Tab-separated table of C-alpha atoms in Angstrom:
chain	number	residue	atom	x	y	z
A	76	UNK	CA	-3.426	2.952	-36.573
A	77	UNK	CA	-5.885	5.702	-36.287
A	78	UNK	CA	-4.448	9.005	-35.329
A	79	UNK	CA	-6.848	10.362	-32.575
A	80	UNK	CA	-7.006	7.376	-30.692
A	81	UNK	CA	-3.208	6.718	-30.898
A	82	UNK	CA	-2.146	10.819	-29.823
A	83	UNK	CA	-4.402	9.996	-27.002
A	84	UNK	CA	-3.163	6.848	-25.697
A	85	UNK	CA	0.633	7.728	-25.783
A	86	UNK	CA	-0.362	10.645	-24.151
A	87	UNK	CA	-1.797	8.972	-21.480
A	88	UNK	CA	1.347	6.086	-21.256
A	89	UNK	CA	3.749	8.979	-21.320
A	90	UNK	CA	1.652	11.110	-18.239
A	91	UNK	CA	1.350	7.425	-16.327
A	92	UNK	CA	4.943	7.146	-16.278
A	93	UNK	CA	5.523	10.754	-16.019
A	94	UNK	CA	3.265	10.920	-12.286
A	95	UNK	CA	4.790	7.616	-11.361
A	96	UNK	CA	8.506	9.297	-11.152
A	97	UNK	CA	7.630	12.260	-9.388
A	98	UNK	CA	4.648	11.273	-7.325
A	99	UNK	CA	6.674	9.708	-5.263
A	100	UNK	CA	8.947	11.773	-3.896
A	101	UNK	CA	7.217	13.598	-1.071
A	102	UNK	CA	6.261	10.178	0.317
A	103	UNK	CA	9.203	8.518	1.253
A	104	UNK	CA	9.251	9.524	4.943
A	105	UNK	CA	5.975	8.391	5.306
A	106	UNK	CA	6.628	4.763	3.793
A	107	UNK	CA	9.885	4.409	5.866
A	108	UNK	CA	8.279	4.600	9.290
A	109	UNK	CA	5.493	3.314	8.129
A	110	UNK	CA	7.309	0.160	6.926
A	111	UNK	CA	10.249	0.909	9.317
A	112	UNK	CA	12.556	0.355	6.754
A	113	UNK	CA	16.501	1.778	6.593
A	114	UNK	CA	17.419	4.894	4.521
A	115	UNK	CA	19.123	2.453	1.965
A	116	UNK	CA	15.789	0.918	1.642
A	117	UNK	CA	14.337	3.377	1.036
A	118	UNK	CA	16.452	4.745	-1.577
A	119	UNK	CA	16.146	1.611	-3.420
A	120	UNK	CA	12.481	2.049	-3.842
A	121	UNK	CA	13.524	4.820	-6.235
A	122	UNK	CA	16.984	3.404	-7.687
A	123	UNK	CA	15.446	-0.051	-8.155
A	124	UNK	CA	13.382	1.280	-10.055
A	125	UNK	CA	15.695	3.613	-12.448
A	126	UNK	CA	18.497	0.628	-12.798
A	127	UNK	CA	15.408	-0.989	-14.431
A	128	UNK	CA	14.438	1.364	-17.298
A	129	UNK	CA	18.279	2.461	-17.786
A	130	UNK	CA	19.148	-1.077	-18.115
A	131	UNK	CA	16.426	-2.002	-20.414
A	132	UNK	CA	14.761	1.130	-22.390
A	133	UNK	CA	16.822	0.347	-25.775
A	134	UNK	CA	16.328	-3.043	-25.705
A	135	UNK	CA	12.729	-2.272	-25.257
A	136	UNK	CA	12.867	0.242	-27.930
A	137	UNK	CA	13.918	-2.099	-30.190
A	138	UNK	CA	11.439	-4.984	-28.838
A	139	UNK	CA	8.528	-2.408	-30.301
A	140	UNK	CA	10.698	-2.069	-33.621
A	141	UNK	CA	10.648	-5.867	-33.588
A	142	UNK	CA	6.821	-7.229	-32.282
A	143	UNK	CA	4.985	-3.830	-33.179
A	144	UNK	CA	5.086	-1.027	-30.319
A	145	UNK	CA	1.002	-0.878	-29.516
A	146	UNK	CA	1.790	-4.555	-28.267
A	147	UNK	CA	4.470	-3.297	-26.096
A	148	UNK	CA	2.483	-0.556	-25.292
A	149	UNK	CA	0.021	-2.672	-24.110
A	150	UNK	CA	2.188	-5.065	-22.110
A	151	UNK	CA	3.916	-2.180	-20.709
A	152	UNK	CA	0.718	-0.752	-19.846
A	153	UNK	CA	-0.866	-3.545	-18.012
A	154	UNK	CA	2.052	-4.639	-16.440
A	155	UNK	CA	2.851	-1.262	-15.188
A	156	UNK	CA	-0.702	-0.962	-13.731
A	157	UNK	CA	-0.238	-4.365	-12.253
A	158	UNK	CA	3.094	-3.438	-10.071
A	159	UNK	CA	1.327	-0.686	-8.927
A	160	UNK	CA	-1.164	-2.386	-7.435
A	161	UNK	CA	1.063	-4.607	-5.633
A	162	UNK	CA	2.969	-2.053	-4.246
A	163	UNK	CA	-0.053	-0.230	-3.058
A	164	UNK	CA	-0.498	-3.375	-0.640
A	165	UNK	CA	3.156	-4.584	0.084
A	166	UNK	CA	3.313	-6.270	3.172
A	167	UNK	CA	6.923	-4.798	3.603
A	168	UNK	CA	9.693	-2.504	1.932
A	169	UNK	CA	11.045	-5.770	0.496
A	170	UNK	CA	8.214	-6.207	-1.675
A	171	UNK	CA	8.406	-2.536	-2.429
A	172	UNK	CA	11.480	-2.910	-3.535
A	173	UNK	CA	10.715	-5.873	-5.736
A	174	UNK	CA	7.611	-4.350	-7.403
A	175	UNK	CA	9.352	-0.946	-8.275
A	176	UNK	CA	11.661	-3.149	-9.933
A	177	UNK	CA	9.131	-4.996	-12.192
A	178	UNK	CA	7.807	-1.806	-12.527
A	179	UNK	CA	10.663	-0.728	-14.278
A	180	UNK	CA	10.678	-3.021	-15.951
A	181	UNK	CA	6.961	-2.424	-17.567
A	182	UNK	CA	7.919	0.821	-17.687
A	183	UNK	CA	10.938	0.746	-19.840
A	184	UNK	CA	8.457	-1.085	-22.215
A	185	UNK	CA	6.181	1.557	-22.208
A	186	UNK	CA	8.221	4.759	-22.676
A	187	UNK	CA	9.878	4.007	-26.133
A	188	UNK	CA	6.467	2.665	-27.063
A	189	UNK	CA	4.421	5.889	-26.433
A	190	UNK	CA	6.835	7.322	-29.222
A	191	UNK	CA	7.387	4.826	-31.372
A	192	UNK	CA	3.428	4.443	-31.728
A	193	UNK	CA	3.029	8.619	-33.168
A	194	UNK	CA	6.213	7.880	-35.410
A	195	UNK	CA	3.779	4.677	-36.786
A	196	UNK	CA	0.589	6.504	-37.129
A	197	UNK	CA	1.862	10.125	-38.308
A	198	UNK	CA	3.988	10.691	-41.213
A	199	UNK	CA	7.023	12.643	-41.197
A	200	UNK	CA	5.727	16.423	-42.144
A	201	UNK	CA	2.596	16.115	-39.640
A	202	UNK	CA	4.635	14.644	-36.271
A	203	UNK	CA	5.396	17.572	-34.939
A	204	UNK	CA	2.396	18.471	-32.863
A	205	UNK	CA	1.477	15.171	-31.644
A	206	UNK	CA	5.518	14.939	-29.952
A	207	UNK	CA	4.701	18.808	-28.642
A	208	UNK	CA	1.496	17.247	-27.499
A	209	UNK	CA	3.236	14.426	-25.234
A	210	UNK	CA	6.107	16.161	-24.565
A	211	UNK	CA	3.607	19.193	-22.654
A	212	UNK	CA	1.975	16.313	-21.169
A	213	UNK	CA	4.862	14.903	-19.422
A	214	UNK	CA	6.009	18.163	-18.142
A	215	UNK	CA	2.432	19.280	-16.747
A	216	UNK	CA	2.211	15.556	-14.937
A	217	UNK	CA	5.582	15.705	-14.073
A	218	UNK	CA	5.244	19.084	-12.085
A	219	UNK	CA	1.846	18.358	-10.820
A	220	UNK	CA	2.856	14.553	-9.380
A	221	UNK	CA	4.752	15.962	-6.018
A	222	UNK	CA	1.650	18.062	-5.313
A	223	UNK	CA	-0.504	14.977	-5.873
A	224	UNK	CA	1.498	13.063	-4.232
A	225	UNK	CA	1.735	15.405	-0.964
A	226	UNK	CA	-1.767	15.747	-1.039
A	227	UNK	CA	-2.250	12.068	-1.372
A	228	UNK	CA	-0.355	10.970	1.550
A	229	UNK	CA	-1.529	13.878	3.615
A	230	UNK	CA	-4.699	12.478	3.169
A	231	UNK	CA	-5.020	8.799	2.876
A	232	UNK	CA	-1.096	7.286	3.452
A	233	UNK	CA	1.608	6.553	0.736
A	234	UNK	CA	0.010	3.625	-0.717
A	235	UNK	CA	-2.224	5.778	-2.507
A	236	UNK	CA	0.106	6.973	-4.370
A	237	UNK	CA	0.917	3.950	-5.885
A	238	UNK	CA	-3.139	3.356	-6.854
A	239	UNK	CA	-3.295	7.016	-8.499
A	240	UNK	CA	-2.296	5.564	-12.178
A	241	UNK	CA	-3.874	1.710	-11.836
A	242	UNK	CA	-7.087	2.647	-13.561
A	243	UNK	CA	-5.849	4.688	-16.848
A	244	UNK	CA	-2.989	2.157	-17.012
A	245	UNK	CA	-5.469	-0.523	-17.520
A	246	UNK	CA	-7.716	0.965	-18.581
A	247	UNK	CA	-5.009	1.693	-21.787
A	248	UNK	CA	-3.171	-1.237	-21.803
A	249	UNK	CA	-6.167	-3.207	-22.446
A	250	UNK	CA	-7.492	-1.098	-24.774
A	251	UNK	CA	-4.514	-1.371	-26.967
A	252	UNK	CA	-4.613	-5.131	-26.361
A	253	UNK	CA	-8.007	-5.491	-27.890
A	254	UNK	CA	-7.359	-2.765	-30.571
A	255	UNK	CA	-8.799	-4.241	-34.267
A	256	UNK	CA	-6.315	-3.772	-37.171
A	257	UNK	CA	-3.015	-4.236	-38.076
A	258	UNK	CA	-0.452	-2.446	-37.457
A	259	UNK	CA	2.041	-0.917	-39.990
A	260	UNK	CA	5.711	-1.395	-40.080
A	261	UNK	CA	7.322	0.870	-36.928
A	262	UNK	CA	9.823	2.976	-38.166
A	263	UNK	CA	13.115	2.815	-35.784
A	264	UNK	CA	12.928	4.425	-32.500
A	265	UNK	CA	15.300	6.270	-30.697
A	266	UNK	CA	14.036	5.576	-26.755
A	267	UNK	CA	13.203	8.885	-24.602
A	268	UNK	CA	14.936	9.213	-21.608
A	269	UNK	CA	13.978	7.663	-18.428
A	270	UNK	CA	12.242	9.330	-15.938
A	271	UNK	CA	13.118	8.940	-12.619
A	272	UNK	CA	11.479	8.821	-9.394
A	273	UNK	CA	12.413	12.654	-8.650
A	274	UNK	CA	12.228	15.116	-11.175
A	275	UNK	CA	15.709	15.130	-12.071
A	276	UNK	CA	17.639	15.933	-15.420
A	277	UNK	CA	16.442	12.901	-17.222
A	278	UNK	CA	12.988	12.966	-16.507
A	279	UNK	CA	12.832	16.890	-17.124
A	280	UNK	CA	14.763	16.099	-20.646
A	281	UNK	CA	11.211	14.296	-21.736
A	282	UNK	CA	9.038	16.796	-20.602
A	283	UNK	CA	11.286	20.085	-21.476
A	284	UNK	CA	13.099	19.393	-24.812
A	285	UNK	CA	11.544	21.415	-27.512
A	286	UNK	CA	9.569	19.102	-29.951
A	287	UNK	CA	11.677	18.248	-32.645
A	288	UNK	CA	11.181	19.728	-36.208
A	289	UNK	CA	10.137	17.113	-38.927
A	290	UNK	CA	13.219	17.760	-40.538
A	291	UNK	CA	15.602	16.728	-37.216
A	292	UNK	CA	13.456	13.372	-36.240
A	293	UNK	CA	14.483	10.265	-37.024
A	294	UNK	CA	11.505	9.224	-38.333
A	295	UNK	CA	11.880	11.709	-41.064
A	296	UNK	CA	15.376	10.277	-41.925
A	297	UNK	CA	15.954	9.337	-45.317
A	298	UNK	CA	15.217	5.370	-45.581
A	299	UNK	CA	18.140	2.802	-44.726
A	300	UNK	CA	18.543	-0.401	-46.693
A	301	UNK	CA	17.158	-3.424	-44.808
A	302	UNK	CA	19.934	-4.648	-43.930
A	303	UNK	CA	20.700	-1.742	-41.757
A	304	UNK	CA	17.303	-1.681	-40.363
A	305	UNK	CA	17.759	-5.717	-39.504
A	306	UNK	CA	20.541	-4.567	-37.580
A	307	UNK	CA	19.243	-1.724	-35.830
A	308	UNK	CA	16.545	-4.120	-34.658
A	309	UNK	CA	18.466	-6.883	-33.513
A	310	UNK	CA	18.271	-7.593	-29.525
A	311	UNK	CA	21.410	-7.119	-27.660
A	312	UNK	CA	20.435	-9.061	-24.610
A	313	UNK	CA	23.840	-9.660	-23.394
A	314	UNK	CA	24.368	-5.905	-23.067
A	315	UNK	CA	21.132	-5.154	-21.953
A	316	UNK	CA	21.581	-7.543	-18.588
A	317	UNK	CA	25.851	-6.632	-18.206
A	318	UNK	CA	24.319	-2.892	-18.210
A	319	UNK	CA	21.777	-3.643	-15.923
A	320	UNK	CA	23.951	-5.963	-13.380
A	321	UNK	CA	27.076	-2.854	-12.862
A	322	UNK	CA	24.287	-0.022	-12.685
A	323	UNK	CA	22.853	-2.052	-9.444
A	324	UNK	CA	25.813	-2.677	-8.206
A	325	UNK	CA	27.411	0.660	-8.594
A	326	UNK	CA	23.892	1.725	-6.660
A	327	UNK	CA	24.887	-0.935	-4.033
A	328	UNK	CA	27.988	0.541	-3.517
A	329	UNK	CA	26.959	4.311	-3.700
A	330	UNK	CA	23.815	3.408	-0.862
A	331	UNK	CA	25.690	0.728	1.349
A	332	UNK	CA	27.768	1.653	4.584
A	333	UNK	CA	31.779	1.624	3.230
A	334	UNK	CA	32.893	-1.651	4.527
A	335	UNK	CA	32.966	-5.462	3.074
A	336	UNK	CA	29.593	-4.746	1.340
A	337	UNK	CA	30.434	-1.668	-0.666
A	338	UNK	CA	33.766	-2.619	-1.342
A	339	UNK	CA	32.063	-5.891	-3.007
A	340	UNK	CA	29.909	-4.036	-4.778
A	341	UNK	CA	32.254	-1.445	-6.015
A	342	UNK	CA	34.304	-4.531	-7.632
A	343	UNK	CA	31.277	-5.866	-8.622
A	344	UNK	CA	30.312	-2.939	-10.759
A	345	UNK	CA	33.758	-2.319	-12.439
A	346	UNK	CA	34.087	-6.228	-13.473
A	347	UNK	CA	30.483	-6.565	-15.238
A	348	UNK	CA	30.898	-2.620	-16.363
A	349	UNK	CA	34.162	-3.917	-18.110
A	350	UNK	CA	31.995	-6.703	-19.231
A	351	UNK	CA	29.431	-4.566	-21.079
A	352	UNK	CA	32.048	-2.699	-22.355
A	353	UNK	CA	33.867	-5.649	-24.006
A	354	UNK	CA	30.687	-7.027	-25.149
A	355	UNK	CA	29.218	-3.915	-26.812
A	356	UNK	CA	32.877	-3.284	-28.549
A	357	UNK	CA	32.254	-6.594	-29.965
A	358	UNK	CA	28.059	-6.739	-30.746
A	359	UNK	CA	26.775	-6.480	-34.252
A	360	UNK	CA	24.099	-4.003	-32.816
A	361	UNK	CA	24.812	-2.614	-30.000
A	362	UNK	CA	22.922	-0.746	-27.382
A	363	UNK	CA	25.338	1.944	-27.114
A	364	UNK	CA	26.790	2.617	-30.900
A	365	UNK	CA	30.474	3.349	-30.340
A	366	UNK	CA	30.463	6.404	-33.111
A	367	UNK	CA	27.686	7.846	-30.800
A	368	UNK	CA	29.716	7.663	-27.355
A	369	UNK	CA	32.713	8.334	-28.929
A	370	UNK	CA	31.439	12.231	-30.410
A	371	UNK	CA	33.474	14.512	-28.041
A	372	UNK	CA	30.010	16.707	-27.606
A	373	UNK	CA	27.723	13.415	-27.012
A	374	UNK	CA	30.032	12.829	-24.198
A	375	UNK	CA	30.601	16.232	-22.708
A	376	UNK	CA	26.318	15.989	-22.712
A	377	UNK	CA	26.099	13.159	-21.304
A	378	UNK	CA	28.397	14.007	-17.786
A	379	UNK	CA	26.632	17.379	-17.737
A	380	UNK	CA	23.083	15.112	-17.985
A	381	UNK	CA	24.376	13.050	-15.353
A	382	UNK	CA	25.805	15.202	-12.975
A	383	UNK	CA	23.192	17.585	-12.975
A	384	UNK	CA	20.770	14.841	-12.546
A	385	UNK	CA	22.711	13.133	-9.489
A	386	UNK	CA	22.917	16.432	-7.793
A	387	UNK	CA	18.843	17.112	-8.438
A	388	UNK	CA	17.822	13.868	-7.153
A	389	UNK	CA	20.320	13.959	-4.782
A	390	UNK	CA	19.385	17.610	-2.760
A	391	UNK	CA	15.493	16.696	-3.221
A	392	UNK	CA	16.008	13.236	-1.474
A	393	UNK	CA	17.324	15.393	1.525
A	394	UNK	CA	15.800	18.046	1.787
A	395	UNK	CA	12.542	15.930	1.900
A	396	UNK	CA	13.948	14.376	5.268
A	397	UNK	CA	14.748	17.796	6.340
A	398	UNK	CA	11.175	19.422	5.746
A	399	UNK	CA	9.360	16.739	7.273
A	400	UNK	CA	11.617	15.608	9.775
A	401	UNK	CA	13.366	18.278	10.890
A	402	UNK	CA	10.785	20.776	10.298
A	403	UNK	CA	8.048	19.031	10.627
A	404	UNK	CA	5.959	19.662	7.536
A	405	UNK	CA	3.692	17.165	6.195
A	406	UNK	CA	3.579	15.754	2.991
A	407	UNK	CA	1.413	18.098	1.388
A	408	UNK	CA	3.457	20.929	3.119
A	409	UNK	CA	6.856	19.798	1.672
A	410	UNK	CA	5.000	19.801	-1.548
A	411	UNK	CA	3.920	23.503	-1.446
A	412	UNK	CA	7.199	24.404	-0.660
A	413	UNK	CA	9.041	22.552	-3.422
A	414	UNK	CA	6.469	24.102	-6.014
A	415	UNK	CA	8.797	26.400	-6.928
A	416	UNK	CA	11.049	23.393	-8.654
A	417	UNK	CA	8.249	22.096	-10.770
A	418	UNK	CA	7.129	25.371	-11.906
A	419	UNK	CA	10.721	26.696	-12.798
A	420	UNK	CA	11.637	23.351	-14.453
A	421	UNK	CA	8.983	23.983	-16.660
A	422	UNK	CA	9.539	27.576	-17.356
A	423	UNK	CA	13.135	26.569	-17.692
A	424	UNK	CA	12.038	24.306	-21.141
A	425	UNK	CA	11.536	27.589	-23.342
A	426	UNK	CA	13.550	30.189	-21.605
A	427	UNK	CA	16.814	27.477	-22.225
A	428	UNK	CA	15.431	27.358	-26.062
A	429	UNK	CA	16.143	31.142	-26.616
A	430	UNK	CA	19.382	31.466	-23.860
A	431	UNK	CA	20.416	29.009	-26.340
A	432	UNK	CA	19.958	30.724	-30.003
A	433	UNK	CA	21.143	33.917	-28.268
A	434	UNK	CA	24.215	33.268	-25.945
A	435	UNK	CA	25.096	29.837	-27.043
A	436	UNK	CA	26.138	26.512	-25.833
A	437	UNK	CA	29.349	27.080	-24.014
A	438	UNK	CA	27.172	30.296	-22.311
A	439	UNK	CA	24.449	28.672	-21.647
A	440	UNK	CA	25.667	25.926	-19.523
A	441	UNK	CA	28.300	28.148	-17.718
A	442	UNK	CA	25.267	30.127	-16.817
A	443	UNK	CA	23.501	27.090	-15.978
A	444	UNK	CA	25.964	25.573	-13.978
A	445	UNK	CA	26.048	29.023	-12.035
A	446	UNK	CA	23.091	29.233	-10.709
A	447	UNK	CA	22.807	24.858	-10.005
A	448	UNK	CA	25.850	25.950	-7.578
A	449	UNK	CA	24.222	29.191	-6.143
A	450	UNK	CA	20.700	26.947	-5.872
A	451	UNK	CA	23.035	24.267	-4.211
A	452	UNK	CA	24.776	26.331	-1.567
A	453	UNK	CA	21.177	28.084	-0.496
A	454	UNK	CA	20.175	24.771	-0.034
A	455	UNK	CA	23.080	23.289	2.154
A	456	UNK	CA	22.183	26.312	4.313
A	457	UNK	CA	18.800	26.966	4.399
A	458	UNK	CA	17.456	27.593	7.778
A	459	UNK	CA	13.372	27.691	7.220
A	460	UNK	CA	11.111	26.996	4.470
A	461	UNK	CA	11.361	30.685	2.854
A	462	UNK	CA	15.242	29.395	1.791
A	463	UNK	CA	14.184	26.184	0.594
A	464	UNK	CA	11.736	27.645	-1.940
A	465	UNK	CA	14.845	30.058	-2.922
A	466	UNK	CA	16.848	27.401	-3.492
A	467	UNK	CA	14.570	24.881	-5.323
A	468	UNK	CA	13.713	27.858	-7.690
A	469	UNK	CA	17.825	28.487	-8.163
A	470	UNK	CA	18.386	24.824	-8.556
A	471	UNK	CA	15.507	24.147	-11.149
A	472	UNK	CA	16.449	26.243	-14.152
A	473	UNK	CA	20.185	25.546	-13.497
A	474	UNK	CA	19.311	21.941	-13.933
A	475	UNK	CA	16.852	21.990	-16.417
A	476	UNK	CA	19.006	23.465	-19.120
């Protein structure tokens, strides 16, 4: 694979996704009364979406491992640009729904694959700038996507959103697809995180984690015997569908009114989350190793990741009904006034980096956890736009570490 051409395309597969999660989020308003669809509906535009790519992402890392990751780049490509086409002309939310879903789909295809490709093409001592390359990328197109988005639906409706990234993702995907050459053995990838349809936690880890030294990457890990690689590679589909089945329905049961529904869905979600559990104690190769989850710091990282990502998603999603429908701001408005999250959630990538060699862990996310509560409580009680920029600039950096 020639360098050049690959830095640039997983740059642009990484940014596509990147937009896609964050360009969104000023325009739900306007696509609920446009499609006069329920605030459940609307939050399943977003959640469809993530139960895709959490359910799938290391499976589809290990499809690239498997079949070569420019052809999942490609198919993740075109099939992203694809969905977002369809949504751009959904007749209703339902279809939304549905397309943000096979979107997700793509889209866990792509992600691993924009990685996996730079592991393939680089070697080990000279990947260091291309991942510092993407990973800049994703944070500059994740902070810039509300803005586009505001200023997209300000000005031509919420469906345009959806036809920003159609071009470059073909445009890509079928580039890859008619690539000449072969391409060399794919070294195993570990799958970014997902990045969601607000800028929370997750998305921010792709764009704000420091590039990894040569020496920390997996794909400068000493080589494995084949028969560890074999199994590394192998497809857990089972636990790729059991995950994907409890995450929807514990997002049924989180977005439904409390009654016969959520109550179904709540025992929905512990039966097939018992299932994946069972099954993945039991798989050869399983999605989730059990020395990883069972590391007392890997777990401790992972609440803090989720809880800190639930509560980001979580204020943004409301305070955009507050701005626009309370306050009356447009798209574009709500936008301007949430600036102050992107930029801080950037700034909060290298200011974390040295909080982090001087103060420490433990320090650090005391600190952190701080200020998310101080940026939470402005929030709660902001009373005009002035306190909402306080608190989205409190809330980013306590997040983003």
């Amino acid at each position: 694979m020639k360098r050049s051409p690959t830095l640039v395309s997983s740059v642009a597969g990484a940014v596509v996704v990147a937009l896609d999660g964050t360009v969104l989020t000023v325009a739900q308003p306007v696509l609920r009364r446009d499609l006069d669809a329920s605030l459940a509906q609307v939050q399943w535009t977003g959640t469809g979406y993530l139960v895709a790519v959490a359910g799938l992402l290391v499976f589809a890392g290990r499809l690239g491992d498997r079949y070569g990751h420019r052809r999942t780049f490609a198919v993740g490509m075109l099939g992203f640009g694809a969905a977002s086409a369809g949504i751009a002309v959904a007749p209703d939310v339902g279809w939304v729904i549905a397309l943000r879903v096979v979107q997700g789909v793509f889209g866990a295809l792509l992600q691993p694959a924009t990685l996996g490709m730079l592991r393939s093409a680089y070697p080990a001592e000279r990947l260091r700038r291309p991942i510092a390359v993407r990973t800049a990328a994703i944070g500059l197109a994740a902070a810039a996507g509300p803005m586009l988005g505001g200023a997209l639906t300000t000005g031509f409706g919420w469906r345009a959103v959806f036809l920003l990234n159609v071009v470059p993702a073909l445009v890509f995907g079928t580039l890859a697809l008619t690539a000449g050459g072969r391409e060399p053995a794919a070294r195993t990838t570990t799958a970014p995180p997902p990045v969601s349809s607000t800028p929370s936690s997750a998305a921010v880890a792709a764009s704000s984690a420091p590039a990894p030294s040569p020496s920390a990457s997996s794909a400068s890990a000493p080589s494995v015997p084949a028969s560890v690689a074999a199994s590394v590679r192998a497809l857990d589909v089972a636990g790729a569908l059991w995950l994907a089945v409890a995450l929807a329905c514990l997002v049924h049961t989180l977005v439904a009114p409390w009654g016969p529904a959520g109550a179904t869905g709540a025992v929905a979600a512990v039966v097939a989350g018992a299932a994946f559990v069972r099954h993945e104690r039991r798989a050869p190769a399983p999605l989730v190793p059990a020395a990883l989850i069972g590391s007392p710091p890997v777990r401790a990282a992972l609440i803090l990741l989720v809880t800190a990502s639930a509560v980001l998603n979580g204020s943004l999603f409301a305070c955009v009904y507050v701005l626009q429908d309370d306050l009356g701001l447009t798209p574009l408005g709500t936008a301007l006034v949430s600036l102050p999250l992107a930029a801080f959630l950037v700034a909060a990538a290298p200011a974390s980096a040295v909080l982090l060699r001087r103060a420490g862990a433990v320090r650090s996310v005391a600190g952190a956890v701080a200020v998310l509560a101080a940026g939470l409580l402005v929030l709660a009680a902001a009373p005009g736009t002035a306190a909402f920029c306080l608190g989205f600039a409190l809330v980013a950096p306590g997040s983003g570490r």
